[in-house]
Amino acid sequence: MGLRLPAGIELASFRPRLLDDWRQYNRQRFVQDISAGLTVGVVALPLAMAFAIASGVKPEQGLITAIIAGFLISALGGSSVQIGGPAGAFIVIVYGIVQRYGLGNLLIATVLAGALMFLMGLFKLGVLVRYIPVTIVIGFTNGIAVLIAVSQVKDLLGLKIEHLPADFFSQIRTLAHHLDSFNPIALCIGLGCLAIVILWPKLYALPAVAHSPAQRMLKAVARLPGTIVALGLATASTALFGLSVETIGSRFGGIPQTLPSPQWPAFSWDGIRQLFIPTLTIAMLGAIESLLCARVADSLSDRPRHDPNQELMGQGVANMVVPFFGGIPATGTIARTVTNVRSGATSPVAGMVHALTLLAVVLVAAPLASHVPLSALAGILLYVAWNMGEWHEFVRLRQFSMLYRVLLVGTFVLTVVFDLTVAVEVGLVMACIFFIYRMSTLFRVEAVALPADAPGTVQLITLYGSLFFGAVAKVEAIAQHLRPNTQVLVLDMQRLISMDTTGLDALQQLHRSLQRRGVRLVLCHLNEQPRGLMERSGFAAELGAHNIVPDVRAALATAAA
């Protein structure tokens, strides 16, 4: 049971999934988790550096995030197999915040966003993320993928641009103005890495039985992640042949061989006030990405389903801690989580091993990263951007309604042209408006013919659907369409499933309008929710118990009395 507040609000209990998995842990599961963690650690190495560089920060900040946040998310989260760390979805957001507010304010916004995510989980708001329409998620995901791809053109072509703007159209203009500094060697390296990453999985289709030493060696090599193979070949070529391309060493001076000491960010009230929107954006995107990723992991794994509230609390703690070491926002990552599941992970231990693997690489092999060409990371990120987008949804648009198309395409365009916050805010407003419109069209007011022996002064109308603020106009029009000789109006509410206070007010106004005309209102077949609302508001007493009857027959008998 969670904590209970004096007002009766129940808080979620802080219980990481690791504690539950530990009860049935054994040596076999430990071996599987070690193997999966090592595999994911190797996959995460180039992605952590690439995401950091694309976000406008140093590569070691991506590694620090993957190590510290990745460990905490696995240890404290609500999923058995989710892997956390820097994510592609954050690239555009982090880059924009760094350009506008500076790195120091990014760290503060990340701490505040972590606190907000923790509170969301504590107050059991994790389920609310599922209420965001899939059209909005697809729209902003595809928009972010486009922005990531555009941001990588600079390093892919080796353009000499000191600062790339955060705005989409400014980026396009800046790239076009610097095309004369194009480096063909950088393009060849980037496209070569992209080709390796795309084609490498084809080696998995090799025959199951290897007959020759060469086939056995090829199958063993095929187990390596394509990103590591591409990065290794590009780095070795650059170092051995002295290729004239920009590298991590030439831009950032290499990667430190130690973890940084914790430092306290410079907090100020004025600074916090201007970071409201960045904080909200990081928290919202982190929550959406982590819970979507956890749902994907649930569908691929036979482990118990994730706890969304605990997952948000774990993500919140990680994002509150990692900025003190210079890290950037972290969330659940689909590519690394899927790799973790397919590698046989059984518990959060695999994610913790993944973080320790990255730590070992930093402590031992950090100097080697100086020769990594930035165009190679750009090629890898282009592949990430392509996989991130759900491009087939654009092809399928003609199969769906106009409302679906407007919502998806509108969110996509707003994400590219403006930013994620504007896109989601406008998308949610549009989704609400479309939902209200759709629900209002489902509400019907239908006149029903009475038996031949029924009095001619009685008129029967049936209400269908939900009577809410978006549909009250149809109730308000009832009085205008009554027959001139009508003395009793019977509303059959058997098919009225719900009613809100605005709908109740419309009924009250109808009753008073009928009273002025000398027409009596009788209700029958009241369902539980409308009846309860009428009784609590006093409308049932105003109408009178004799005018609320069980069925149409009783209504006709009441009208004849």
XYZ file of C-alpha atoms in Angstrom:
561
model
C 0.000 0.000 0.000
C 1.134 3.552 -0.700
C 1.149 6.436 1.715
C -2.199 8.064 2.426
C -2.535 11.818 2.759
C -4.946 13.441 5.235
C -7.278 14.372 2.374
C -7.508 10.731 1.332
C -5.134 10.954 -1.668
C -3.092 7.779 -1.916
C 0.531 8.131 -2.962
C 2.459 5.482 -4.865
C 4.895 3.448 -2.809
C 8.572 3.681 -3.763
C 9.458 0.083 -4.553
C 11.983 -0.502 -7.369
C 11.409 -3.565 -9.556
C 14.911 -4.761 -8.615
C 13.619 -5.735 -5.142
C 10.921 -7.983 -6.628
C 13.221 -9.591 -9.177
C 15.854 -10.232 -6.518
C 13.544 -12.650 -4.674
C 13.765 -15.291 -7.395
C 17.248 -14.456 -8.612
C 19.725 -17.243 -9.310
C 23.052 -17.927 -10.950
C 21.560 -18.694 -14.369
C 19.732 -15.363 -14.485
C 22.887 -13.565 -13.325
C 24.895 -15.048 -16.204
C 22.185 -14.024 -18.677
C 22.081 -10.493 -17.279
C 25.881 -10.164 -17.428
C 25.877 -11.212 -21.084
C 22.991 -8.874 -21.978
C 24.519 -5.970 -20.052
C 27.877 -6.294 -21.802
C 26.149 -6.384 -25.193
C 24.028 -3.315 -24.486
C 27.038 -1.475 -23.065
C 28.897 -1.945 -26.346
C 25.851 -0.767 -28.325
C 25.374 2.263 -26.061
C 28.991 3.482 -26.346
C 28.811 5.223 -29.752
C 25.204 6.324 -29.252
C 25.959 8.071 -25.960
C 28.756 10.105 -27.552
C 26.780 10.798 -30.714
C 23.688 11.988 -28.836
C 25.782 14.315 -26.672
C 27.621 15.885 -29.597
C 24.383 16.309 -31.551
C 22.854 17.961 -28.460
C 25.547 20.621 -28.431
C 27.510 19.321 -25.432
C 30.743 17.357 -25.003
C 30.839 13.606 -25.765
C 31.871 12.728 -22.209
C 28.609 14.256 -20.961
C 26.708 11.649 -22.945
C 28.856 8.887 -21.467
C 28.396 10.262 -17.943
C 24.630 10.306 -18.488
C 24.617 6.746 -19.783
C 26.708 5.557 -16.828
C 25.081 7.364 -13.892
C 21.515 7.801 -15.122
C 21.551 4.394 -16.802
C 22.561 2.719 -13.538
C 19.983 4.609 -11.439
C 17.119 4.066 -13.897
C 17.727 0.308 -13.864
C 18.275 0.137 -10.094
C 15.318 2.331 -9.099
C 12.869 2.039 -12.015
C 9.713 0.016 -12.421
C 10.753 -2.144 -15.391
C 12.798 -5.340 -15.396
C 14.498 -4.760 -18.726
C 14.371 -1.066 -19.659
C 17.688 0.663 -20.422
C 18.002 4.375 -19.666
C 20.400 7.019 -20.875
C 20.672 9.908 -23.341
C 18.035 9.544 -26.049
C 17.664 10.722 -29.618
C 14.351 12.365 -28.781
C 16.172 14.791 -26.475
C 18.703 15.963 -29.072
C 16.611 18.784 -30.488
C 15.309 19.852 -27.069
C 18.724 19.895 -25.373
C 20.387 21.659 -28.304
C 17.751 24.401 -28.261
C 18.036 24.900 -24.497
C 21.847 25.069 -24.639
C 21.737 27.602 -27.471
C 19.136 29.811 -25.779
C 19.804 29.455 -22.050
C 23.317 28.000 -21.793
C 24.665 24.725 -20.396
C 24.328 25.782 -16.752
C 20.618 26.419 -17.140
C 20.208 23.093 -18.960
C 21.556 21.325 -15.869
C 19.151 23.265 -13.623
C 16.201 22.508 -15.910
C 17.144 18.819 -15.855
C 17.176 18.752 -12.040
C 13.779 20.475 -11.919
C 12.387 18.148 -14.578
C 13.609 15.165 -12.566
C 11.803 16.468 -9.491
C 8.640 16.962 -11.562
C 8.844 13.421 -12.971
C 9.304 12.015 -9.471
C 6.199 13.877 -8.271
C 4.245 12.618 -11.288
C 5.075 9.060 -10.286
C 4.490 9.714 -6.580
C 0.984 11.056 -7.248
C 0.215 8.155 -9.625
C 0.095 10.270 -12.776
C 2.013 7.733 -14.849
C -1.200 6.435 -16.408
C -2.041 9.924 -17.717
C 0.755 9.691 -20.282
C -1.243 6.935 -21.965
C -4.031 9.417 -22.657
C -1.895 11.271 -25.207
C -3.278 10.258 -28.641
C -1.012 8.073 -30.751
C -1.325 10.602 -33.603
C 0.445 13.238 -31.495
C 3.179 10.787 -30.484
C 3.768 9.764 -34.108
C 3.702 13.386 -35.276
C 6.290 14.731 -32.843
C 8.456 11.588 -33.103
C 8.685 11.958 -36.889
C 9.308 15.686 -36.500
C 12.172 15.094 -34.064
C 13.634 12.502 -36.465
C 13.665 15.099 -39.271
C 15.352 17.666 -37.019
C 17.992 15.139 -35.934
C 18.770 14.306 -39.562
C 19.084 17.977 -40.526
C 21.357 18.669 -37.553
C 23.766 15.937 -38.735
C 24.250 17.350 -42.243
C 26.968 19.684 -40.937
C 29.239 16.882 -39.664
C 28.265 14.475 -42.440
C 29.474 16.934 -45.089
C 32.342 18.221 -42.940
C 31.094 21.821 -43.193
C 33.068 24.441 -41.280
C 30.246 25.947 -39.195
C 31.159 27.204 -35.748
C 27.611 27.440 -34.336
C 24.584 25.822 -35.968
C 21.340 27.639 -35.048
C 18.564 25.755 -33.242
C 15.777 26.961 -35.563
C 14.953 24.662 -38.503
C 14.870 27.292 -41.248
C 17.951 29.023 -39.859
C 19.762 25.679 -39.934
C 18.831 25.144 -43.590
C 19.980 28.665 -44.478
C 23.263 28.283 -42.570
C 24.007 24.896 -44.159
C 23.336 26.305 -47.634
C 25.676 29.267 -47.040
C 28.566 26.988 -46.015
C 28.341 24.340 -48.738
C 31.590 25.667 -50.210
C 33.467 24.124 -47.227
C 32.230 20.615 -48.128
C 34.719 17.820 -47.231
C 34.325 14.757 -49.525
C 36.382 12.554 -47.183
C 33.983 13.242 -44.311
C 31.020 12.397 -46.557
C 32.611 9.099 -47.611
C 33.261 8.134 -43.977
C 29.736 9.074 -42.914
C 28.032 7.240 -45.788
C 30.326 4.262 -45.268
C 29.329 4.030 -41.600
C 25.667 4.412 -42.528
C 25.984 1.587 -45.069
C 27.706 -0.706 -42.557
C 25.057 -0.093 -39.905
C 22.276 -0.804 -42.423
C 23.851 -3.880 -44.023
C 25.511 -5.461 -40.987
C 22.325 -7.178 -39.698
C 22.217 -9.084 -43.020
C 25.044 -11.212 -41.655
C 22.590 -12.601 -39.097
C 20.977 -14.482 -41.985
C 24.041 -16.645 -42.522
C 23.504 -20.434 -42.458
C 23.036 -21.788 -38.944
C 25.775 -24.383 -39.416
C 29.239 -23.046 -40.249
C 31.288 -25.615 -42.232
C 34.578 -23.750 -42.702
C 36.817 -21.702 -40.374
C 36.038 -18.612 -42.452
C 32.292 -19.122 -41.990
C 32.730 -19.657 -38.261
C 34.810 -16.500 -37.985
C 32.253 -14.549 -40.009
C 29.422 -15.725 -37.749
C 31.424 -14.736 -34.674
C 32.105 -11.270 -36.109
C 28.417 -10.915 -37.039
C 27.533 -10.935 -33.352
C 29.224 -7.544 -32.917
C 26.866 -4.539 -33.125
C 27.040 -2.794 -36.494
C 27.555 0.587 -34.837
C 30.721 -0.627 -33.102
C 32.063 -2.150 -36.328
C 31.388 1.075 -38.262
C 32.892 3.266 -35.550
C 35.945 1.016 -35.166
C 36.703 0.950 -38.891
C 36.216 4.706 -39.270
C 38.393 5.467 -36.245
C 41.162 3.085 -37.371
C 41.154 4.507 -40.919
C 41.343 8.071 -39.634
C 44.229 7.286 -37.271
C 46.247 5.071 -39.643
C 45.926 7.168 -42.806
C 45.810 10.599 -41.160
C 42.563 11.523 -42.915
C 41.782 15.230 -42.910
C 38.465 15.165 -41.056
C 37.222 16.657 -37.805
C 37.418 14.270 -34.859
C 36.412 14.241 -31.213
C 39.998 15.136 -30.346
C 40.199 18.103 -32.728
C 36.890 19.590 -31.570
C 36.698 18.625 -27.893
C 40.286 17.706 -27.021
C 39.426 14.068 -26.302
C 37.520 12.438 -23.441
C 38.715 12.506 -19.813
C 39.727 9.133 -18.397
C 37.927 9.748 -15.093
C 34.438 10.619 -13.927
C 33.948 14.255 -12.896
C 33.544 15.295 -9.278
C 30.035 16.383 -8.307
C 29.416 20.116 -8.557
C 26.453 22.170 -7.396
C 24.744 24.045 -10.285
C 24.255 27.768 -9.740
C 20.587 27.969 -8.708
C 18.767 31.309 -8.657
C 15.095 32.191 -8.495
C 15.316 34.417 -11.594
C 16.955 31.602 -13.508
C 14.376 29.052 -12.396
C 11.484 31.301 -13.470
C 12.725 31.510 -17.063
C 13.246 27.737 -17.202
C 9.585 26.835 -16.697
C 8.966 25.827 -20.327
C 12.301 23.925 -20.736
C 11.640 22.081 -17.465
C 8.122 21.143 -18.532
C 9.365 20.024 -21.954
C 12.103 17.779 -20.555
C 9.756 16.250 -17.970
C 6.945 15.684 -20.456
C 9.150 14.189 -23.164
C 11.058 12.070 -20.648
C 7.824 10.672 -19.216
C 6.350 9.935 -22.633
C 9.498 8.314 -24.000
C 10.203 6.216 -20.903
C 6.667 4.837 -20.586
C 6.333 4.190 -24.317
C 9.656 2.363 -24.207
C 8.532 0.350 -21.168
C 5.348 -0.686 -22.994
C 7.430 -1.859 -25.962
C 9.625 -3.850 -23.566
C 6.530 -5.449 -22.002
C 5.399 -6.653 -25.414
C 8.794 -8.262 -26.122
C 9.582 -9.761 -22.725
C 7.896 -12.398 -20.563
C 8.817 -10.473 -17.401
C 6.013 -8.850 -15.320
C 4.613 -5.623 -16.760
C 6.274 -2.400 -15.705
C 4.981 -0.153 -12.937
C 4.542 3.264 -14.645
C 4.572 5.256 -11.408
C 7.732 3.582 -10.102
C 9.341 4.021 -13.516
C 8.672 7.766 -13.399
C 10.069 7.992 -9.871
C 13.211 6.117 -10.942
C 13.598 8.372 -13.998
C 13.070 11.388 -11.761
C 15.814 10.416 -9.320
C 18.234 9.767 -12.194
C 17.558 13.168 -13.753
C 17.915 14.909 -10.389
C 21.322 13.295 -9.771
C 23.080 13.234 -13.151
C 23.270 17.055 -13.698
C 25.490 17.351 -10.605
C 28.087 15.374 -12.609
C 27.556 17.413 -15.776
C 25.119 14.961 -17.390
C 22.192 15.750 -19.682
C 18.539 14.581 -19.539
C 17.995 10.828 -19.619
C 15.034 8.598 -20.334
C 14.201 5.097 -21.509
C 15.716 4.224 -24.892
C 13.902 1.866 -27.219
C 16.870 0.663 -29.318
C 19.012 -0.269 -26.304
C 16.032 -1.741 -24.439
C 15.135 -3.967 -27.389
C 18.785 -5.061 -27.617
C 18.707 -5.828 -23.896
C 15.576 -7.985 -24.210
C 16.846 -9.848 -27.261
C 20.161 -10.479 -25.501
C 18.346 -12.422 -22.789
C 18.087 -9.903 -19.941
C 15.930 -11.069 -17.018
C 16.205 -8.248 -14.454
C 17.442 -4.667 -13.876
C 20.883 -6.142 -13.164
C 21.482 -6.186 -16.938
C 20.957 -2.428 -17.115
C 23.293 -1.893 -14.184
C 25.948 -4.049 -15.900
C 25.499 -1.973 -19.062
C 26.330 1.169 -17.076
C 29.369 -0.467 -15.439
C 30.587 -1.625 -18.862
C 30.551 1.961 -20.105
C 32.374 3.046 -16.951
C 35.099 0.457 -17.599
C 35.489 1.675 -21.186
C 35.871 5.292 -20.035
C 38.450 4.362 -17.394
C 40.486 2.174 -19.739
C 40.027 3.258 -23.350
C 38.972 6.942 -23.270
C 42.129 8.205 -25.106
C 41.198 6.129 -28.164
C 38.061 8.237 -28.651
C 40.185 11.208 -29.775
C 40.449 9.675 -33.263
C 36.703 9.096 -33.720
C 35.601 11.129 -36.780
C 32.483 13.209 -36.214
C 31.180 12.280 -39.667
C 31.096 8.621 -38.534
C 28.857 9.554 -35.603
C 26.724 11.611 -37.999
C 26.212 8.561 -40.213
C 25.188 6.476 -37.201
C 22.733 9.173 -36.071
C 21.169 9.323 -39.521
C 20.366 5.640 -39.117
C 18.954 6.326 -35.646
C 16.780 9.142 -37.032
C 15.456 6.918 -39.816
C 14.575 4.120 -37.406
C 13.074 6.587 -34.958
C 10.435 7.854 -37.400
C 7.296 5.933 -38.292
C 7.305 7.009 -41.934
C 4.808 4.384 -43.036
C 2.136 6.313 -41.145
C 2.320 9.068 -43.778
C 1.613 6.500 -46.487
C -1.373 5.180 -44.517
C -2.913 8.622 -43.947
C -5.459 8.206 -46.742
C -6.908 5.211 -44.905
C -7.924 7.376 -41.920
C -10.295 10.263 -41.299
C -9.534 13.912 -42.034
C -9.322 14.614 -38.290
C -6.591 11.961 -37.903
C -4.645 13.435 -40.825
C -4.857 17.002 -39.554
C -3.739 15.991 -36.069
C -0.749 13.894 -37.193
C 0.491 16.222 -39.937
C -0.172 19.318 -37.820
C 1.879 17.969 -34.896
C 4.667 16.960 -37.279
C 4.845 20.389 -38.949
C 4.662 22.274 -35.643
C 7.488 20.146 -34.214
C 9.735 20.916 -37.179
C 8.834 24.587 -37.591
C 8.457 25.580 -33.915
C 9.310 23.089 -31.169
C 8.044 20.042 -29.332
C 6.244 21.985 -26.589
C 4.175 24.009 -29.049
C 3.455 20.901 -31.112
C 2.200 18.837 -28.165
C 0.209 21.716 -26.658
C -1.523 22.556 -29.945
C -1.909 18.848 -30.742
C -3.630 18.143 -27.432
C -5.965 21.125 -27.897
C -6.804 19.951 -31.418
C -7.337 16.389 -30.165
C -9.721 17.641 -27.469
C -11.659 19.746 -29.971
C -11.922 16.838 -32.401
C -12.994 14.511 -29.597
C -15.681 16.933 -28.463
C -16.900 17.296 -32.035
C -16.970 13.541 -32.540
C -18.810 12.895 -29.287
C -21.327 15.636 -30.082
C -22.141 13.974 -33.403
C -22.818 10.696 -31.575
C -25.476 12.337 -29.380
C -28.910 12.146 -31.034
C -32.401 13.408 -30.303
C -34.989 11.282 -32.083
C -38.792 11.579 -32.109
C -40.516 8.202 -31.654
C -44.036 7.250 -32.807
C -46.451 6.336 -30.026
C -49.022 3.529 -30.041
C -52.302 4.303 -31.759
C -54.189 4.374 -28.451
C -51.822 6.951 -26.892
C -53.163 10.463 -26.303
C -52.453 12.824 -29.186
C -51.225 15.500 -26.799
C -48.234 13.352 -25.762
C -44.937 13.447 -27.662
C -42.123 10.900 -27.085
C -38.467 11.716 -27.761
C -35.507 9.363 -27.199
C -32.040 10.602 -26.253
C -28.981 8.649 -27.436
C -25.339 8.890 -26.339
C -23.813 11.324 -23.869
C -25.398 14.668 -23.008
C -22.465 16.981 -22.362
C -21.486 20.568 -23.057
C -20.684 19.828 -26.695
C -24.157 18.437 -27.444
C -26.547 20.665 -25.481
C -27.623 22.601 -28.585
C -29.668 19.586 -29.691
C -31.562 19.553 -26.372
C -32.132 23.310 -26.478
C -33.802 22.911 -29.882
C -36.368 20.354 -28.641
C -38.866 22.961 -27.431
C -38.863 24.685 -30.822
C -39.841 21.515 -32.686
C -42.757 20.284 -30.563
C -46.192 19.854 -32.120
C -48.518 22.800 -31.337
C -50.974 20.603 -29.398
C -48.322 18.969 -27.186
C -49.217 18.973 -23.488
C -46.829 16.274 -22.236
C -43.254 15.668 -23.425
C -41.784 12.263 -22.519
C -38.002 11.893 -22.727
C -36.897 8.258 -22.966
C -33.375 8.266 -21.462
C -32.676 4.531 -21.560
C -29.927 5.054 -24.141
C -28.494 8.147 -22.471
C -25.333 6.735 -20.883
C -24.014 9.859 -19.162
C -24.662 13.534 -18.567
C -22.525 16.407 -17.275
C -23.578 19.549 -15.419
C -23.950 21.529 -18.653
C -26.262 18.835 -19.985
C -28.216 18.977 -16.717
C -28.504 22.755 -17.057
C -29.861 22.278 -20.596
C -32.540 19.911 -19.219
C -33.458 22.430 -16.531
C -33.749 25.188 -19.117
C -35.904 22.901 -21.268
C -38.152 22.169 -18.284
C -38.623 25.863 -17.514
C -39.282 26.667 -21.164
C -41.934 23.939 -21.292
C -43.495 25.191 -18.058
C -43.994 28.644 -19.579
C -45.846 26.997 -22.463
C -47.914 24.793 -20.173
C -46.171 21.593 -21.266
C -45.324 18.908 -18.719
C -41.940 17.124 -18.802
C -41.768 13.405 -17.928
C -38.546 11.374 -17.800
C -38.336 7.587 -18.040
C -35.674 4.869 -18.108
C -33.170 6.959 -16.169
C -29.735 5.341 -15.912
C -27.701 5.494 -12.716
C -25.316 8.340 -13.590
C -27.918 10.846 -14.894
C -30.291 9.968 -12.035
C -27.565 10.512 -9.408
C -26.627 13.897 -10.910
C -30.280 15.008 -10.981
C -30.831 13.983 -7.374
C -27.676 15.690 -6.093
C -28.461 18.916 -7.937
C -32.086 19.073 -6.761
C -33.527 18.884 -10.291
C -35.246 15.583 -9.505
C -37.081 17.239 -6.614
C -37.912 20.242 -8.799
C -39.331 17.985 -11.481
C -41.266 15.867 -8.968
C -41.133 12.146 -8.295
C -44.360 11.601 -10.245
C -42.630 12.879 -13.402
C -39.716 10.398 -13.161
C -41.054 6.958 -14.098
C -39.558 3.540 -14.878
C -40.621 3.111 -18.533
C -42.617 4.513 -21.449
C -45.810 2.674 -20.453
C -45.718 4.283 -17.011
C -45.029 7.640 -18.654
C -48.111 7.320 -20.851
C -50.192 6.330 -17.823
C -48.890 9.367 -15.936
C -49.680 11.633 -18.893
C -53.234 10.338 -19.124
C -53.862 10.834 -15.390
